[in-house]
């Protein structure tokens, strides 16, 4: 049936084979099949797919407010007001999930759909009913829900008090999480507290590229990391104390990270860049010693005190109490991987003073041979994913890793050969890493359906299924990559052809 639909659709669109995409490959090493218990799925997030921005008592999030107040900041002046309308049309998503044959579905809960002003004393039953029905329908179809508690949509009423720049967020977030455990924890066994802390803090509290639009690089972003880690740690401890025994679930966090290569193969340069990126979040949670990486603490303290003349480091240690709460506060590491870079230490100070760029003080480049997508930041680098998984294996005692996002943007072609090459090479990279002893147990592709890509609006598509955003029906149409992914899930191996 699918093949017929695709045949017709491809006939209409013609077949566009990208020359560049042909380079997006990696050599297979070891077993050609994933272990039997390795699971495959897809991921989405609430603001990007749900629509229903004010339906049935939902409150306002910072993304509702931002897109309404600053339409010029979104490439096509669009927003997530209706989007793919998964709030109304979840059954279409369910059908797509079943057609793919996924083992798991990672979606996020919109905080303000359940608690319109963020505080837990004010509940919205309709929002609770919605997520209950999503979870029940998934389970009835043998699909494991992976639930992200926070995918960037902070309640406006909590942002008024500073969001992640106010340490009160620790209490608000863990209260929210506690309610989620009570409401859904009987059925949800895999939780992700926060999605992509780097994006939240760097873009929202440092570079003012996304809400809450705070321009304070080198200060605001570090305050955000600190509060966010505390919120995560407190939530994990709460689960262990009150729910784990009965509910028997796992709690993790999804970290966004690239791999950094060195042109001179200098492992110190690679490690320093990894510590300033992945390490900033991973070291406090997954290392044996906890706290921010020593090199980062030392260098930022030196700049703060000796160069800037401050009384205190812009990135202080987490302190003994919080170091102990946060250390070991995850049952697995969620990894969102898209692309990689080369790193070269700079001899001149980079960026503004202060800024994260200046603290890191390294140049980032790409290899001209890496195939590029229709996004200026996105190159196909499968070795980066393999190396990243091996780095995590060696640096964090082979912690369990679930790949919670990996995907390729384009303009929405149904005959999406570039995405096919990307998935083939990246899933092969994961298999190579598994064959090399990495404790990676799950892979979720980004994304099930085309959706609202933040500041890029609907100009950049990541879906395995296309959605006609202008039609009322919002039908989901499988792209060619959906066929490939279905085959990968069925065979637990990467086929030569679709
Ligand atoms: C990571 C984010 O979690 C997701 O929301 C976004 O759409 C993808 N990256 C693609 O940029």
XYZ file of C-alpha atoms and ligand atoms in Angstrom:
509
model
C 0.000 0.000 0.000
C 2.761 2.416 1.028
C 4.825 1.537 -1.962
C 1.882 2.354 -4.184
C 1.308 5.735 -2.505
C 4.994 6.527 -2.805
C 5.165 5.401 -6.384
C 2.340 7.806 -7.235
C 3.738 10.657 -5.177
C 7.269 10.217 -6.524
C 5.915 10.161 -10.014
C 4.420 13.594 -9.393
C 7.507 15.086 -7.821
C 10.109 13.487 -10.061
C 13.202 11.884 -8.602
C 15.868 14.223 -7.326
C 19.055 12.417 -6.416
C 21.489 14.656 -4.632
C 25.087 14.270 -5.740
C 26.340 15.584 -2.398
C 24.263 13.145 -0.427
C 26.178 10.310 -2.056
C 29.129 11.206 0.205
C 27.083 10.919 3.337
C 28.328 7.430 4.165
C 30.280 5.482 6.749
C 32.052 2.152 6.640
C 30.268 -0.728 8.401
C 32.248 -2.480 11.129
C 31.299 -5.720 12.883
C 27.849 -7.330 13.190
C 25.327 -6.262 10.609
C 22.406 -6.548 13.027
C 21.501 -4.640 16.188
C 21.014 -6.711 19.347
C 17.427 -7.978 19.788
C 16.680 -5.680 22.702
C 17.817 -2.513 20.872
C 14.737 -0.335 20.263
C 13.794 2.128 17.531
C 11.365 5.001 17.595
C 10.669 8.578 16.618
C 10.491 11.865 18.508
C 8.430 15.071 18.505
C 7.720 17.919 20.918
C 4.508 19.566 22.079
C 4.936 23.109 20.787
C 6.187 21.854 17.436
C 3.232 19.568 16.650
C 0.254 20.001 18.950
C -1.320 23.274 17.885
C -4.342 24.045 20.087
C -2.285 26.816 21.680
C -5.241 28.082 23.741
C -7.597 25.121 23.454
C -9.568 23.771 26.418
C -7.938 25.918 29.093
C -4.278 25.702 28.062
C -2.127 28.533 29.459
C 0.505 30.574 27.629
C 4.080 29.425 27.175
C 7.046 31.602 26.252
C 6.878 30.235 22.693
C 3.221 31.279 22.331
C 4.096 34.739 23.560
C 7.315 35.059 21.553
C 5.837 33.996 18.208
C 2.837 36.290 18.725
C 4.893 39.296 19.817
C 7.818 38.917 17.425
C 6.540 37.345 14.182
C 9.526 38.888 12.353
C 11.883 36.654 14.247
C 10.365 33.566 12.606
C 11.618 33.011 9.064
C 8.151 32.632 7.509
C 6.364 34.670 10.214
C 4.546 31.512 11.262
C 3.918 30.015 14.690
C 2.787 26.828 16.402
C -0.800 28.001 16.976
C -2.205 25.172 14.920
C 0.823 23.411 13.377
C 0.184 19.703 12.619
C -2.656 19.802 15.177
C -1.677 16.708 17.048
C -3.797 17.920 19.969
C -6.878 17.386 17.797
C -5.509 14.748 15.439
C -3.348 12.437 17.512
C -4.964 9.442 15.822
C -3.194 10.411 12.602
C 0.119 10.329 14.432
C -0.794 7.000 15.961
C -1.492 5.573 12.529
C 1.871 6.829 11.268
C 3.615 5.299 14.284
C 1.887 1.975 13.705
C 2.706 2.029 9.998
C 6.372 2.530 10.839
C 6.251 -0.243 13.412
C 8.150 1.758 16.041
C 9.004 0.315 19.441
C 8.836 3.693 21.184
C 7.478 7.209 20.745
C 9.169 10.165 22.404
C 6.841 13.146 22.840
C 6.742 16.056 25.262
C 4.120 17.350 27.636
C 3.181 21.005 27.352
C 3.492 22.215 30.951
C 0.787 24.870 30.404
C -1.696 22.376 28.964
C -1.838 20.672 32.338
C -0.923 23.553 34.647
C -1.909 26.751 32.812
C 0.134 29.085 35.035
C 2.884 26.619 35.842
C 1.915 26.251 39.513
C 0.541 22.830 40.337
C -2.388 23.944 42.492
C -4.253 24.913 39.319
C -4.900 21.882 37.118
C -6.503 21.670 33.699
C -8.316 18.339 33.510
C -8.767 18.482 29.730
C -4.998 18.632 29.276
C -4.564 15.674 31.610
C -7.226 13.749 29.649
C -5.349 14.412 26.420
C -2.043 12.977 27.621
C -3.813 10.056 29.303
C -5.391 9.181 26.015
C -2.095 9.525 24.096
C -0.321 7.246 26.581
C -3.145 4.692 26.654
C -3.383 4.521 22.881
C 0.366 4.050 22.538
C 0.419 1.245 25.074
C -2.631 -0.420 23.537
C -0.598 -0.611 20.329
C 2.567 -1.925 21.921
C 4.426 1.398 21.665
C 6.448 2.484 24.681
C 5.981 6.158 25.614
C 9.122 8.169 26.318
C 7.986 11.398 27.905
C 9.934 14.641 27.905
C 8.772 16.937 30.685
C 10.214 20.126 29.257
C 10.872 20.861 25.597
C 11.367 24.646 25.806
C 7.796 25.813 26.520
C 8.175 27.526 29.912
C 4.892 28.833 31.349
C 4.795 32.618 30.867
C 3.733 32.995 34.485
C 6.960 31.389 35.668
C 9.109 33.261 33.163
C 7.809 36.493 34.733
C 9.951 35.561 37.710
C 12.989 34.737 35.615
C 12.423 31.129 34.481
C 15.758 29.316 34.623
C 17.537 32.429 35.884
C 15.677 32.221 39.213
C 16.608 29.351 41.517
C 12.932 29.046 42.458
C 12.546 27.123 39.224
C 14.037 24.126 41.034
C 10.961 23.910 43.244
C 8.478 24.699 40.471
C 9.980 22.129 38.154
C 10.136 19.358 40.718
C 6.549 20.084 41.809
C 5.498 19.798 38.174
C 7.485 16.581 37.735
C 5.972 15.109 40.894
C 2.489 15.655 39.480
C 3.513 14.005 36.213
C 4.818 10.967 38.096
C 1.521 10.793 40.024
C -0.643 11.234 36.951
C 1.182 9.111 34.394
C 3.952 7.193 36.167
C 1.849 4.038 36.441
C 2.239 3.740 32.661
C 5.219 5.905 31.659
C 8.504 4.165 32.461
C 10.977 6.349 30.609
C 11.156 10.017 31.573
C 13.331 12.798 30.218
C 13.437 15.828 32.473
C 14.813 18.464 30.101
C 15.467 18.619 26.384
C 18.706 20.179 25.111
C 19.895 22.314 28.028
C 22.521 23.945 25.796
C 19.902 25.372 23.500
C 17.748 26.478 26.428
C 20.576 28.294 28.174
C 22.862 29.434 25.366
C 20.195 30.743 23.014
C 17.602 31.801 25.595
C 19.747 33.275 28.393
C 23.001 34.089 26.593
C 22.599 35.031 22.955
C 18.943 36.191 23.015
C 18.197 34.142 19.918
C 15.096 32.538 21.373
C 12.761 33.190 24.298
C 13.138 34.526 26.938
C 15.516 36.663 24.825
C 18.085 37.402 27.490
C 21.366 38.759 26.106
C 23.923 37.909 28.783
C 26.414 35.473 27.299
C 28.987 34.220 29.767
C 26.739 35.043 32.717
C 23.022 34.372 32.117
C 23.686 31.087 30.328
C 25.822 29.837 33.246
C 23.153 30.808 35.795
C 20.670 28.909 33.645
C 22.874 25.766 33.488
C 23.249 25.822 37.248
C 19.524 26.121 38.012
C 18.616 23.644 35.307
C 21.018 21.030 36.694
C 19.567 21.559 40.159
C 16.016 21.188 38.826
C 17.023 17.974 37.088
C 18.864 16.588 40.121
C 16.047 17.426 42.528
C 13.531 15.741 40.229
C 15.612 12.587 39.974
C 16.001 12.357 43.765
C 12.263 12.884 44.192
C 11.506 10.040 41.798
C 13.915 7.712 43.554
C 12.534 8.610 46.967
C 8.808 8.557 46.272
C 8.062 6.679 43.066
C 10.860 4.429 41.808
C 10.086 1.468 44.028
C 6.517 1.184 42.874
C 6.716 2.576 39.348
C 10.082 1.072 38.375
C 10.815 3.634 35.699
C 13.966 5.370 34.501
C 14.714 9.083 34.541
C 17.243 10.713 32.208
C 17.989 13.975 30.420
C 18.475 14.706 26.688
C 21.788 16.449 26.000
C 22.528 18.056 22.657
C 26.058 17.534 21.493
C 28.348 17.581 18.508
C 31.643 15.764 18.253
C 34.717 17.962 17.887
C 37.505 16.756 15.597
C 41.008 18.180 15.586
C 42.882 18.824 12.336
C 46.129 17.937 14.086
C 44.601 15.041 16.001
C 45.318 16.845 19.246
C 43.352 14.931 21.874
C 43.670 17.759 24.439
C 41.931 20.137 22.037
C 39.187 17.610 21.418
C 38.711 16.947 25.106
C 38.683 20.651 26.029
C 35.945 21.339 23.457
C 33.978 18.307 24.630
C 34.224 19.493 28.261
C 32.994 22.970 27.334
C 29.968 21.486 25.546
C 28.796 17.992 26.497
C 30.848 18.091 29.712
C 29.161 21.195 31.085
C 26.010 19.128 31.633
C 27.309 15.568 31.504
C 30.187 15.947 33.971
C 27.983 17.094 36.879
C 25.557 14.204 36.275
C 27.584 11.309 34.868
C 31.186 11.652 36.061
C 32.544 10.022 39.230
C 33.552 13.369 40.761
C 30.537 15.479 39.791
C 30.363 19.291 39.474
C 31.304 21.208 36.317
C 34.466 19.948 34.558
C 37.598 21.019 36.442
C 39.194 22.670 33.410
C 36.080 24.771 32.765
C 35.762 25.825 36.413
C 39.450 26.726 36.559
C 39.587 28.699 33.314
C 36.387 30.683 33.925
C 37.419 31.496 37.471
C 40.780 32.745 36.203
C 39.193 35.009 33.583
C 36.571 36.268 36.038
C 38.989 37.142 38.823
C 42.280 37.912 37.128
C 41.225 39.434 33.830
C 37.793 40.911 34.574
C 38.503 41.815 38.204
C 35.324 40.222 39.558
C 34.952 39.016 43.118
C 33.567 35.686 42.060
C 33.670 33.337 39.102
C 30.902 33.687 36.526
C 30.605 29.911 36.758
C 31.006 28.941 40.398
C 31.247 25.322 41.517
C 27.902 23.688 42.306
C 29.028 23.285 45.927
C 29.111 20.088 47.946
C 25.384 19.780 48.600
C 24.275 20.171 44.984
C 27.248 18.291 43.566
C 26.101 15.273 45.540
C 22.437 15.642 44.552
C 23.288 16.002 40.865
C 26.078 13.405 40.659
C 24.566 10.118 39.482
C 21.143 11.689 38.933
C 20.227 9.841 35.744
C 19.506 6.267 34.768
C 20.549 6.942 31.184
C 21.934 9.720 29.025
C 19.666 10.958 26.236
C 21.755 12.140 23.283
C 20.515 14.460 20.565
C 23.050 14.364 17.732
C 22.814 16.213 14.433
C 26.272 17.264 13.238
C 29.945 17.907 14.134
C 32.743 20.459 13.828
C 36.528 20.782 13.740
C 38.030 22.684 16.639
C 41.221 24.796 16.696
C 42.333 26.765 19.768
C 42.507 30.480 19.069
C 45.621 32.467 19.874
C 43.636 35.743 20.035
C 40.685 36.274 22.413
C 37.438 35.562 20.559
C 33.991 37.095 21.016
C 32.800 39.708 23.468
C 34.031 40.103 26.989
C 32.519 38.295 28.770
C 30.900 35.591 26.679
C 30.812 31.857 26.386
C 32.621 32.213 23.081
C 35.500 33.985 24.785
C 35.614 31.402 27.575
C 35.798 28.576 25.035
C 38.180 30.489 22.791
C 38.290 28.033 19.930
C 37.546 28.328 16.234
C 34.994 26.022 14.699
C 35.222 24.805 11.101
C 33.741 22.210 8.846
C 35.316 19.841 6.351
C 34.498 21.061 2.828
C 33.715 17.458 1.899
C 30.902 17.132 4.421
C 27.563 17.245 2.582
C 25.482 20.228 3.738
C 21.718 20.373 4.271
C 19.444 23.342 3.577
C 20.463 24.693 6.989
C 23.728 26.592 7.396
C 24.659 24.658 10.556
C 23.883 21.186 9.319
C 26.410 18.806 7.721
C 26.282 15.051 7.392
C 29.017 13.661 9.693
C 28.213 10.091 10.750
C 31.742 9.496 12.156
C 30.934 12.293 14.598
C 28.112 10.232 16.066
C 30.243 7.091 16.298
C 33.054 9.059 17.956
C 30.646 10.801 20.322
C 29.215 7.491 21.529
C 32.721 6.124 22.049
C 33.733 9.309 23.887
C 30.743 8.898 26.229
C 31.630 5.212 26.717
C 35.156 6.107 27.801
C 34.441 9.311 29.720
C 31.294 8.316 31.626
C 31.840 4.684 32.523
C 29.823 3.330 29.615
C 26.555 4.772 30.905
C 23.412 3.637 29.086
C 22.743 5.969 26.160
C 19.458 6.442 24.376
C 19.708 8.477 21.212
C 16.690 10.703 21.669
C 17.057 12.717 18.443
C 18.870 12.437 15.129
C 17.623 13.791 11.822
C 18.131 15.753 8.627
C 16.384 18.928 7.452
C 15.242 19.615 3.897
C 12.527 21.556 2.102
C 9.948 18.824 2.388
C 10.671 16.541 -0.590
C 8.714 13.285 -0.576
C 11.542 11.649 -2.463
C 13.964 12.509 0.338
C 17.172 10.731 -0.695
C 19.362 13.027 1.357
C 17.455 12.080 4.524
C 17.699 8.425 3.528
C 21.471 8.659 3.210
C 21.664 10.515 6.500
C 19.628 7.903 8.384
C 21.465 5.001 6.784
C 24.893 6.366 7.639
C 23.967 7.519 11.138
C 22.178 4.341 12.140
C 25.199 2.437 10.799
C 27.400 4.705 12.969
C 25.313 3.713 15.998
C 25.643 0.032 15.067
C 29.417 0.434 14.725
C 29.519 1.955 18.211
C 27.341 -0.812 19.658
C 29.633 -3.371 18.020
C 32.517 -1.610 19.725
C 31.045 -2.052 23.206
C 29.029 1.170 23.579
C 26.022 0.751 25.857
C 23.615 2.432 23.435
C 20.198 0.824 23.724
C 17.735 2.954 21.753
C 17.484 5.273 18.771
C 14.731 7.816 18.065
C 14.659 9.608 14.731
C 13.717 13.284 14.592
C 10.979 13.542 13.569
C 7.774 11.591 13.051
C 6.117 14.401 11.098
C 7.040 17.762 9.591
C 6.583 20.383 12.275
C 7.285 23.919 13.470
C 11.074 24.290 13.414
C 11.337 27.164 15.911
C 12.892 30.323 14.371
C 12.865 28.593 10.968
C 9.082 28.188 11.089
C 7.870 25.706 8.484
C 10.721 26.399 6.052
C 12.781 23.514 7.364
C 11.329 20.005 7.516
C 12.546 17.009 9.463
C 9.572 14.624 9.170
C 9.443 11.030 7.988
C 5.878 12.001 7.132
C 4.944 15.170 5.352
C 2.046 17.294 6.631
C 0.180 19.760 4.500
C -0.015 22.579 7.039
C -2.505 24.529 4.900
C -5.166 21.836 4.661
C -7.732 21.377 7.430
C -7.240 17.618 7.334
C -3.506 17.834 7.972
C -3.000 14.447 6.393
C 0.281 12.665 7.125
C 1.922 11.353 3.924
C 4.863 8.952 4.185
C 8.072 10.135 2.567
C 10.502 7.679 0.977
C 12.574 7.755 4.195
C 9.585 6.334 6.104
C 9.876 3.182 3.988
C 13.563 2.908 4.774
C 13.047 3.432 8.479
C 10.245 0.850 8.581
C 12.655 -1.634 7.022
C 15.400 -0.772 9.519
C 13.004 -1.308 12.418
C 11.734 -4.598 10.984
C 15.164 -6.055 10.242
C 17.208 -4.327 12.968
C 19.828 -3.701 10.315
C 20.678 -1.071 7.700
C 19.587 -2.191 4.219
C 21.588 -1.440 1.075
C 18.515 -0.064 -0.645
C 15.071 1.119 0.403
C 16.634 19.653 18.544
C 15.353 20.057 19.187
O 15.153 19.303 20.353
C 14.160 19.957 18.265
O 13.100 20.611 18.877
C 14.504 20.553 16.915
O 13.403 20.576 16.075
C 15.623 19.744 16.316
N 16.788 19.867 17.165
C 16.031 20.170 14.909
O 16.606 21.421 14.931
